[in-house]
Short mmCIF file of C-alpha atoms in Angstrom, two decimals:
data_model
loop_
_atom_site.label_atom_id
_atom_site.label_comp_id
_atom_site.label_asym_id
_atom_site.label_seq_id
_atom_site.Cartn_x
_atom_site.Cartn_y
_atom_site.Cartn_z
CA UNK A 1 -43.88 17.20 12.61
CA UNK A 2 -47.35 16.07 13.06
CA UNK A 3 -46.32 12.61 11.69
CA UNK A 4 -43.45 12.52 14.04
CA UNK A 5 -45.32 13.33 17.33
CA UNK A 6 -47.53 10.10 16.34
CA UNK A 7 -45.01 7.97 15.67
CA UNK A 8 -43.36 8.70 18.86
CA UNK A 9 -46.69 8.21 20.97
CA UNK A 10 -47.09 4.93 19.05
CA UNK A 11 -43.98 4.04 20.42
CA UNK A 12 -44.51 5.11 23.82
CA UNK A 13 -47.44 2.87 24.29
CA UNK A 14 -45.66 0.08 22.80
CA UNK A 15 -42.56 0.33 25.40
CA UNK A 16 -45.45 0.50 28.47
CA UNK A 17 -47.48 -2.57 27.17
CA UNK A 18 -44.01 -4.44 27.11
CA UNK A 19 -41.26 -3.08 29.85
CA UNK A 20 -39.07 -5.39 30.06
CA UNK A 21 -38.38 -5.81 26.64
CA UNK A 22 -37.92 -2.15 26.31
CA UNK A 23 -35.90 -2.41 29.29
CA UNK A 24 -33.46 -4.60 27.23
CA UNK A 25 -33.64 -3.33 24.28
CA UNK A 26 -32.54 0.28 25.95
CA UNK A 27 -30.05 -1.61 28.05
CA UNK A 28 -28.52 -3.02 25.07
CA UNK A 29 -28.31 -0.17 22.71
CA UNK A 30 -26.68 1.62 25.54
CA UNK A 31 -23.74 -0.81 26.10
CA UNK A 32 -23.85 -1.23 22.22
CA UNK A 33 -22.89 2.16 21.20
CA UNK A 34 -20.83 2.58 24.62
CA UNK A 35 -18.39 -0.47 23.86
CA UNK A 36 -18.52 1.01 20.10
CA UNK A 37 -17.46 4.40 21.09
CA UNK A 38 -14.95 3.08 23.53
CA UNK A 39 -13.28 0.88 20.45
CA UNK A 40 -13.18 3.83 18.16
CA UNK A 41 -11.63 5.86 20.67
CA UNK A 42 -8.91 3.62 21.16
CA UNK A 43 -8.39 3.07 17.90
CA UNK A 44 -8.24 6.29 16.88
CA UNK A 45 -5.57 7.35 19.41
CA UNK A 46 -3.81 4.10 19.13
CA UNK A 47 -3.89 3.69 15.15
CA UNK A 48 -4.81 6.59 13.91
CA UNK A 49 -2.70 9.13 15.55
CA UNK A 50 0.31 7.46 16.74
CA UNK A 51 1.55 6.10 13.63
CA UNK A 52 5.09 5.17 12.86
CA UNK A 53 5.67 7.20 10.02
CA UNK A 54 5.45 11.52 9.29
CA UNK A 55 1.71 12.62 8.40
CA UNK A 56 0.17 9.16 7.22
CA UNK A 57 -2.97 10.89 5.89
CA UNK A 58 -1.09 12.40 2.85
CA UNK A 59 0.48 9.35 1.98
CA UNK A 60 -1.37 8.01 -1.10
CA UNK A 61 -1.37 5.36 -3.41
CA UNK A 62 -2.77 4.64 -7.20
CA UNK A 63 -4.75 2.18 -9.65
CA UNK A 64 -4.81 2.70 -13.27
CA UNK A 65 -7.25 1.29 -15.04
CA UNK A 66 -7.06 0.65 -19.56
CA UNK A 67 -5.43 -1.70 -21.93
CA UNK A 68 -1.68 -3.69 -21.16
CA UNK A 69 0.57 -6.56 -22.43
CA UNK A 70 2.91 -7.51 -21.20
CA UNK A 71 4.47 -9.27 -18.00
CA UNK A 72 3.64 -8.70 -14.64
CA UNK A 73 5.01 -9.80 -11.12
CA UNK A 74 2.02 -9.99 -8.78
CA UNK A 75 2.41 -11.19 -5.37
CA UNK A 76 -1.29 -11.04 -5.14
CA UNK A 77 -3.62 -8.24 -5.89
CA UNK A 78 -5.06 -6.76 -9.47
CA UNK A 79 -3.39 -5.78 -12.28
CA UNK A 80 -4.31 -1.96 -11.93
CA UNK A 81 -1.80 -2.32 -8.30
CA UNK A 82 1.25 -2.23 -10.37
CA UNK A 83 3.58 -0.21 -12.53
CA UNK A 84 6.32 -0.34 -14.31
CA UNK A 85 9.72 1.21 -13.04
CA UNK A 86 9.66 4.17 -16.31
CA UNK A 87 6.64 4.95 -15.02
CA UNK A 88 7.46 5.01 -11.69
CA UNK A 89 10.13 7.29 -12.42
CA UNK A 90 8.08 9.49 -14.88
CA UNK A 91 5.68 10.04 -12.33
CA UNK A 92 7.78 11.08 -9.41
CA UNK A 93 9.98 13.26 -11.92
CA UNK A 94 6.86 15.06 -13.80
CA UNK A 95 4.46 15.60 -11.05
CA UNK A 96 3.84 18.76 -9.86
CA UNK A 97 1.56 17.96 -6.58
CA UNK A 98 3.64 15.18 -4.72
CA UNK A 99 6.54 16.13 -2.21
CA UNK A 100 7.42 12.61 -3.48
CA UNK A 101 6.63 9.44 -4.81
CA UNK A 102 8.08 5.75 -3.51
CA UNK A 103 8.04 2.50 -5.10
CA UNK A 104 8.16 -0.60 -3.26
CA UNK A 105 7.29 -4.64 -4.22
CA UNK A 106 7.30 -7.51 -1.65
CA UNK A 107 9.76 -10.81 -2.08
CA UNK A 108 11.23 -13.50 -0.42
CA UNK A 109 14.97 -13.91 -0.11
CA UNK A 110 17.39 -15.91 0.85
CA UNK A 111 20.00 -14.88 4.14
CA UNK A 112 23.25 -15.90 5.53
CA UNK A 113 24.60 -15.13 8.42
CA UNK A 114 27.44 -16.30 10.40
CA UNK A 115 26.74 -19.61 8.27
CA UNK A 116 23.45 -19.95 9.15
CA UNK A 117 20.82 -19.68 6.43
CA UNK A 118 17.22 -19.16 6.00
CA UNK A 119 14.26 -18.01 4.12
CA UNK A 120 13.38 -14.15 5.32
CA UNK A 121 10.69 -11.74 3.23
CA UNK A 122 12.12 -8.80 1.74
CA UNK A 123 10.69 -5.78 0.81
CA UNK A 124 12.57 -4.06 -2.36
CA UNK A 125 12.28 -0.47 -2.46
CA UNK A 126 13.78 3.20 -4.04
CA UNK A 127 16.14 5.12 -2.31
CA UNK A 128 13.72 7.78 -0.74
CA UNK A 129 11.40 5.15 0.43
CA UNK A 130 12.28 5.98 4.42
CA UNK A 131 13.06 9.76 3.62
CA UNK A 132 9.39 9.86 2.19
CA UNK A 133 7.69 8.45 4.92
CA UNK A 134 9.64 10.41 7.55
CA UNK A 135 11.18 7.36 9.12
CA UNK A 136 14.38 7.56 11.67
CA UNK A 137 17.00 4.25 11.93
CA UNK A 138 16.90 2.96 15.44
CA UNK A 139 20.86 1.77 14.25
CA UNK A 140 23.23 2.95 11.55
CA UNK A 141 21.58 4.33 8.29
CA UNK A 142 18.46 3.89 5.82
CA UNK A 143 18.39 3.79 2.65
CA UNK A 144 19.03 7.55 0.65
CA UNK A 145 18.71 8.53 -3.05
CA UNK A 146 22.35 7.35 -3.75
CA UNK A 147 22.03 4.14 -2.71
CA UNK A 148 19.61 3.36 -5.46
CA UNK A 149 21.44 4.74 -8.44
CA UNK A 150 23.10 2.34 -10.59
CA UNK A 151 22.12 -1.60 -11.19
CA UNK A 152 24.11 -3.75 -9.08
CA UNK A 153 26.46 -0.88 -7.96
CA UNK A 154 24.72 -0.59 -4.18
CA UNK A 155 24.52 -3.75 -2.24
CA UNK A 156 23.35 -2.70 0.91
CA UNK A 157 20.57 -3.70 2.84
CA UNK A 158 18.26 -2.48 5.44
CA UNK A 159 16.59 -4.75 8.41
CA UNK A 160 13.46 -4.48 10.04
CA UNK A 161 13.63 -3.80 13.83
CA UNK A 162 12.19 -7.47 14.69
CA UNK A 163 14.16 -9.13 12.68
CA UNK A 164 17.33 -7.51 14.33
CA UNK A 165 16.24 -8.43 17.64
CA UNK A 166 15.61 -11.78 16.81
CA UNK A 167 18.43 -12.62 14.28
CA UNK A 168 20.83 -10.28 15.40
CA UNK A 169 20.28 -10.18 19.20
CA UNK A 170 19.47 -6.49 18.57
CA UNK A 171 23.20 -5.99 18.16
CA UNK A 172 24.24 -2.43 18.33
CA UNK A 173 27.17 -2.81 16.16
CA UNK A 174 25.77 -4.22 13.44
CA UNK A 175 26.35 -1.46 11.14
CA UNK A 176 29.18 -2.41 8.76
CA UNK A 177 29.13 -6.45 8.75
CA UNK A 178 28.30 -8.16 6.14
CA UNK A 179 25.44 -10.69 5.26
CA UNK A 180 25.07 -12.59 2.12
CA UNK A 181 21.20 -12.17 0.10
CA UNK A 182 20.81 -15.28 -1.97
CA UNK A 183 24.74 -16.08 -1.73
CA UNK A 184 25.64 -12.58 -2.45
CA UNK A 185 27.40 -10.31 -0.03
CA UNK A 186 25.32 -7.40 1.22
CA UNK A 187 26.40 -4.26 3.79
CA UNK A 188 23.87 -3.68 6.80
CA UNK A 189 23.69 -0.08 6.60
CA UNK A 190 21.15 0.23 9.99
CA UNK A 191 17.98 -0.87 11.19
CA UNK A 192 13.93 0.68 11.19
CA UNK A 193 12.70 2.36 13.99
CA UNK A 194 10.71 0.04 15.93
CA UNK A 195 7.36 -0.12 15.32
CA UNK A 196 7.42 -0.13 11.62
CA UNK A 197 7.20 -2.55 9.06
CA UNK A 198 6.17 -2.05 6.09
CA UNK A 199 4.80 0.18 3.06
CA UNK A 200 2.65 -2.80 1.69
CA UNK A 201 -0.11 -3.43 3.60
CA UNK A 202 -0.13 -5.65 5.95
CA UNK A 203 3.52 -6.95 5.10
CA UNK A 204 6.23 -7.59 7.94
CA UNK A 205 9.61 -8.08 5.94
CA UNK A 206 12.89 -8.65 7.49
CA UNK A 207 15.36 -7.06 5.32
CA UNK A 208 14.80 -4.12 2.90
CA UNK A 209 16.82 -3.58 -0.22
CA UNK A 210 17.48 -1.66 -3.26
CA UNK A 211 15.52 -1.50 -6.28
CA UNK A 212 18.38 -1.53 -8.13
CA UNK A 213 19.58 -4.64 -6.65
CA UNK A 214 16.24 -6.40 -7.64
CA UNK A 215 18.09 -8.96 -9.95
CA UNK A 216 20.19 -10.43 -7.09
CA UNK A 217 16.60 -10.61 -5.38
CA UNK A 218 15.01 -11.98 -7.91
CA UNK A 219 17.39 -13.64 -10.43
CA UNK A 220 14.21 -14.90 -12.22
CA UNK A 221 13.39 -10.96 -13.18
CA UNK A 222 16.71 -10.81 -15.35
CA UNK A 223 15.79 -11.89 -18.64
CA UNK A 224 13.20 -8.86 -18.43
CA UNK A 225 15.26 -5.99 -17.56
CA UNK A 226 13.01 -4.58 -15.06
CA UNK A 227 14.54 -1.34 -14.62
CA UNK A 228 14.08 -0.63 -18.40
CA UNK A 229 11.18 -2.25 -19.34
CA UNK A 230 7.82 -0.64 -19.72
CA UNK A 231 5.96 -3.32 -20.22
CA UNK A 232 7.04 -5.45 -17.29
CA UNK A 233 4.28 -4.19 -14.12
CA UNK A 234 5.90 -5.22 -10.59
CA UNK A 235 5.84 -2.35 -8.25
CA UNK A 236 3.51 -0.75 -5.94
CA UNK A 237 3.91 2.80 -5.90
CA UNK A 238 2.53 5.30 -2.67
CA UNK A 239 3.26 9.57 -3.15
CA UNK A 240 2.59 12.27 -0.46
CA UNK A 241 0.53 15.18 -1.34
CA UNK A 242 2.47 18.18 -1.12
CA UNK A 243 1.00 20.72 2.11
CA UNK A 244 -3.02 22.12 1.03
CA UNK A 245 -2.91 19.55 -2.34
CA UNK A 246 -5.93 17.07 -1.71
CA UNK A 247 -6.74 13.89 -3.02
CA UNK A 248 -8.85 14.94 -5.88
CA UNK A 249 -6.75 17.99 -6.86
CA UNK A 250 -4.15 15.59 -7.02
CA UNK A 251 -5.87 13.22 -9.49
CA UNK A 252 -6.85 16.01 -11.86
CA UNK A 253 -3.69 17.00 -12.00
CA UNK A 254 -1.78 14.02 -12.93
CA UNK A 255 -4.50 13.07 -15.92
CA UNK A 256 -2.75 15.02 -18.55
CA UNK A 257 0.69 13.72 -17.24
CA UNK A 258 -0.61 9.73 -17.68
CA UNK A 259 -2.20 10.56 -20.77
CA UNK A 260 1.06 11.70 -22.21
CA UNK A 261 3.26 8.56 -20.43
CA UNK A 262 0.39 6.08 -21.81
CA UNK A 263 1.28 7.91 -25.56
CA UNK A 264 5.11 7.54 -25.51
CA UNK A 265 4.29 3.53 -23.91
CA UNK A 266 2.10 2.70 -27.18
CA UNK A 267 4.80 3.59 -29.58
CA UNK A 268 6.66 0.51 -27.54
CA UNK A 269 4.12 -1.78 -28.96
CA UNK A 270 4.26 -1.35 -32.28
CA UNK A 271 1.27 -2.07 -34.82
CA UNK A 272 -1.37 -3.11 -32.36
CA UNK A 273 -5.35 -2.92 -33.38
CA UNK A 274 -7.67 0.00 -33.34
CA UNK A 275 -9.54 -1.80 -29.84
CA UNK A 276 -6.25 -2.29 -28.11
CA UNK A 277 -5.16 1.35 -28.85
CA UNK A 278 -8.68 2.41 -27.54
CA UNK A 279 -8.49 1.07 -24.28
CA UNK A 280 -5.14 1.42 -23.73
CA UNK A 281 -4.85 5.60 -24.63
CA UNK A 282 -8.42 6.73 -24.59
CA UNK A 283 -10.41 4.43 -21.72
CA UNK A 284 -7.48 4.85 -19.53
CA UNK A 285 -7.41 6.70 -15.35
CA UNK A 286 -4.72 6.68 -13.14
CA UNK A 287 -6.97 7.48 -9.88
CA UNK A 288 -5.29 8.44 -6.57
CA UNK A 289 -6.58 6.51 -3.49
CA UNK A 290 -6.60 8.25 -0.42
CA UNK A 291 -6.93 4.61 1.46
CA UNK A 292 -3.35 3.96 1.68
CA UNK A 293 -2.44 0.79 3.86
CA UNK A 294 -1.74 2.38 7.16
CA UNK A 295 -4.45 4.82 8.42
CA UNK A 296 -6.70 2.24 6.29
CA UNK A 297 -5.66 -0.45 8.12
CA UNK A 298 -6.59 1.73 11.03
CA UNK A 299 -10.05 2.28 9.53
CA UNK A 300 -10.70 -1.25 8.84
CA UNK A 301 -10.16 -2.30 12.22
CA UNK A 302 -12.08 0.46 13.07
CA UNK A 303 -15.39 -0.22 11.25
CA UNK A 304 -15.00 -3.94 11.67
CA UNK A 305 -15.77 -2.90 15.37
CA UNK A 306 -18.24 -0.38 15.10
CA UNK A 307 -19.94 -2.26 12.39
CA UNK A 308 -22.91 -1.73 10.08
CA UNK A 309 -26.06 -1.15 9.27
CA UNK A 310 -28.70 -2.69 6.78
CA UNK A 311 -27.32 -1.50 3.68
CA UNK A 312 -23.90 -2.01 4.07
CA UNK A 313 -22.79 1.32 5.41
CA UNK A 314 -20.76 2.10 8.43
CA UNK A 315 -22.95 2.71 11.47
CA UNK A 316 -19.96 5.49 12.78
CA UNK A 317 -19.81 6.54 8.65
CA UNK A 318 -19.47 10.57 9.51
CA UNK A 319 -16.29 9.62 11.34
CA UNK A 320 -14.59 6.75 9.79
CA UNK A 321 -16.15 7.00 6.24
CA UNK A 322 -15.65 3.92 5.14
CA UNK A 323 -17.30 0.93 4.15
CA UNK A 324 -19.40 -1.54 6.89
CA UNK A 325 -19.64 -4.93 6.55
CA UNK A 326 -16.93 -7.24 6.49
CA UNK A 327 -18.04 -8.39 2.23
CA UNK A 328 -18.10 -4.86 1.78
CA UNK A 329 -14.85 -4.05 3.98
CA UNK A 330 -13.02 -6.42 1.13
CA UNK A 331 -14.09 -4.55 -1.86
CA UNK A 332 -13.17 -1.03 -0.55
CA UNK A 333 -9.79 -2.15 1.09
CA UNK A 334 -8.19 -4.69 -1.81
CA UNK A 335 -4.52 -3.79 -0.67
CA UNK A 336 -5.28 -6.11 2.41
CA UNK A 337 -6.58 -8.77 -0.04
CA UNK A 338 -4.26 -7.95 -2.37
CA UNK A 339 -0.53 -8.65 0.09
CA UNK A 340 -1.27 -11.53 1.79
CA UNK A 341 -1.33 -14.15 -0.72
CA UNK A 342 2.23 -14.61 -1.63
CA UNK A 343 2.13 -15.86 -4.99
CA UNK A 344 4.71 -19.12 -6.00
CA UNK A 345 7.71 -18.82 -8.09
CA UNK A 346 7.50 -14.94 -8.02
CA UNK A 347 4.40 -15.34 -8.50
CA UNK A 348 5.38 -14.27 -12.80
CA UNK A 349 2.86 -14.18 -15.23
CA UNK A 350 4.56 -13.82 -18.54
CA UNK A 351 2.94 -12.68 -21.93
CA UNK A 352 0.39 -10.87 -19.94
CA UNK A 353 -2.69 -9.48 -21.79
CA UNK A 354 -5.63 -7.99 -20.07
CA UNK A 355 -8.09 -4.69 -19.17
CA UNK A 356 -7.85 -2.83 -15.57
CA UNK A 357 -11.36 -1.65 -15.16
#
C-alpha cells in the first residue's frame, strides 16, 4: 500500500510538470475505451444475441488430433476439421450429452434453371441440419431426417434466402418446380429464413442439399464411396450440448466413445506398424470447441475492435475471452482461415498420410 501511495504521487507530479500532455493522454483514453465500449455493445446485441439460429452458444464443434491414412476432401482448413461419415454417424448415434449432432461440407455446383446455367456454392448437409439449429423456412420445407436416408433416393434441394431473391425473384411458389444440380433434376422443397447462411464459417451457399446426394454433387467422390468409407475425411461436424451439459463435461464424456470408434477403424487398416498404431489409438483426442463459427464470428469482430494489449491478450478479455491481436485472432479462430480458401478440383488429396496434433 505504501508502494502504491508513492507511485501514485510520482505520477501526480509528473501530470502537473506536463498538463497538456496529460490532458491528451486522459482525453484519449477516455474516447478510447468509450468508442470500445460502444463497439462491444453493439456487437453484442447485434451478433451476439440476435442470431439466426436457436441457442448458438451450445452449438459446438470438434478437432481430433492422432494418426490417419487415407483420403481427405479439404476445402481448406487442417486435417483434424474433418471426419468421416461412420464416424459422423457413430458419434451422433452413441453420444450421450448432445441433443444432436450435424454434419455439413462446402462445394460448388452446377444449376439450371429455366435454361439458364451457372456456377452456385452448395453446402451438403444431413437431414437434421436445420432441425438442429432451430431454423424456420421462410417458403415451403427444409430438409428432415427422411430426406437423407438412402443414396440417391432424395433429390431435393434447399436454397438460401439470397439466392431466391436474386435467382428466383423471391418467388413464392417456388416450392415444387424443379431445377437441375449438375444436369440432374432436383425438387425445391423451400427456402432459409432470411438472415442465415451457413453452418461453415463464414460460407454463403446458394443451394443446400443432401448428404446422401453427395455423388451427384461431387461425381469425383464416387470411386470412394463416401458414405461407407472410414477412411475418406470430408465433413465438418457441429453438436449441441444437451440443457446443463458444458463444454468440458462434454469432452470427457465422449473420450471413451472415440477411443472405442478409433479401435473398430484400425482393424480397417490391416497390418500397419507399432508407431502408426501408437498414434493413431493411444496419442489420439477428439476435443470439443466451444468456438463454433457463429457467436465466434461474433467474438472476432468483437476483439478485433476492442483490441489488445502487450502480450497478446484481449484488452475486454473478462467479457469476450478470447484472443487479441489480429496474429493471435488467426490461431484461436482457424474455422475462418480454414473456409475461405476454396480448394481446386475438390480440393482431393488422395492416399493421404499424416498426424493431427
Amino acid at each position: 500500500m505504501h508502494t502504491f501511495i508513492q507511485d501514485l504521487r510520482y505520477a501526480l507530479r509528473q501530470l502537473t510538470r506536463s498538463p497538456g500532455f496529460a490532458a491528451t493522454v486522459i482525453i484519449t483514453l477516455a474516447l478510447g475505451i468509450g468508442a470500445n465500449t460502444a463497439i462491444f455493445t453493439i456487437f453484442d446485441q447485434v451478433l451476439l444475441r440476435m442470431l439466426p439460429v436457436e441457442k448458438p452458444k451450445e452449438l459446438v464443434r470438434f478437432e481430433w488430433t492422432g494418426a490417419f491414412s487415407g483420403s481427405m476432401s479439404a476445402f481448406g482448413g487442417d486435417i483434424k476439421d474433418y471426419f468421416s461419415y461412420p464416424m459422423y454417424k457413430d458419434l451422433r448415434d452413441r453420444n450421450t450429452v448432445f441433443s444432436g449432432v450435424l454434419a455439413a461440407v462446402r462445394n460448388g455446383v452446377g444449376v439450371s434453371w429455366h435454361d439458364q446455367a451457372e456456377n452456385e456454392d452448395a453446402e451438403i448437409v444431413s437431414g437434421n441440419y436445420f432441425n438442429l439449429l432451430g431454423l424456420k423456412p421462410a417458403v415451403g420445407r427444409l430438409f428432415t431426417d427422411s430426406d437423407d436416408t438412402v443414396k440417391g433416393a432424395n433429390p431435393v434441394v434447399v436454397l438460401s434466402y439470397d439466392y431466391w431473391k436474386t435467382r428466383f425473384n423471391a418467388s413464392s411458389d417456388v416450392a415444387g418446380k424443379n431445377l437441375l444440380i449438375n444436369g440432374h433434376p432436383f425438387t425445391i422443397v423451400g427456402v432459409a429464413p432470411e438472415g442465415f447462411h451457413s453452418a461453415i464459417d463464414g460460407y454463403t451457399p446458394g443451394v443446400f442439399l443432401p448428404i446422401h446426394m453427395s455423388e451427384v454433387a461431387m461425381p469425383w467422390s464416387v470411386p470412394r464411396d463416401d458414405l461407407n468409407n472410414h477412411q475418406s475425411l470430408w465433413l465438418v461436424l457441429i453438436a449441441r450440448l444437451k440443457p446443463g451439459v458444458t463444454q468440458q463435461q462434454a469432452e470427457a464424456s465422449l473420450g471413451p466413445l472415440w477411443y472405442s470408434l478409433r479401435a473398430q477403424e484400425l482393424t480397417g487398416y490391416g497390418t500397419v506398424s507399432a508407431r502408426f498404431k501408437d498414434k493413431f489409438l493411444n496419442r489420439t483426442h477428439l476435443a470439443v470447441k466451444d468456438d463454433y463459427g457463429f457467436h465466434a464470428q461474433a467474438r472476432r469482430l468483437a476483439h478485433a475492435s476492442v483490441g489488445a494489449d502487450g502480450d497478446g491478450r484481449c484488452a475486454g478479455r473478462d467479457v469476450c475471452g478470447e484472443c487479441g491481436d489480429i496474429a493471435a485472432a488467426s490461431r484461436c479462430w482457424p474455422r475462418e482461415r480454414d473456409f475461405h480458401a476454396l480448394c481446386a478440383g475438390g480440393g482431393t488429396i488422395q492416399n493421404y498420410s499424416a498426424t493431427a496434433d
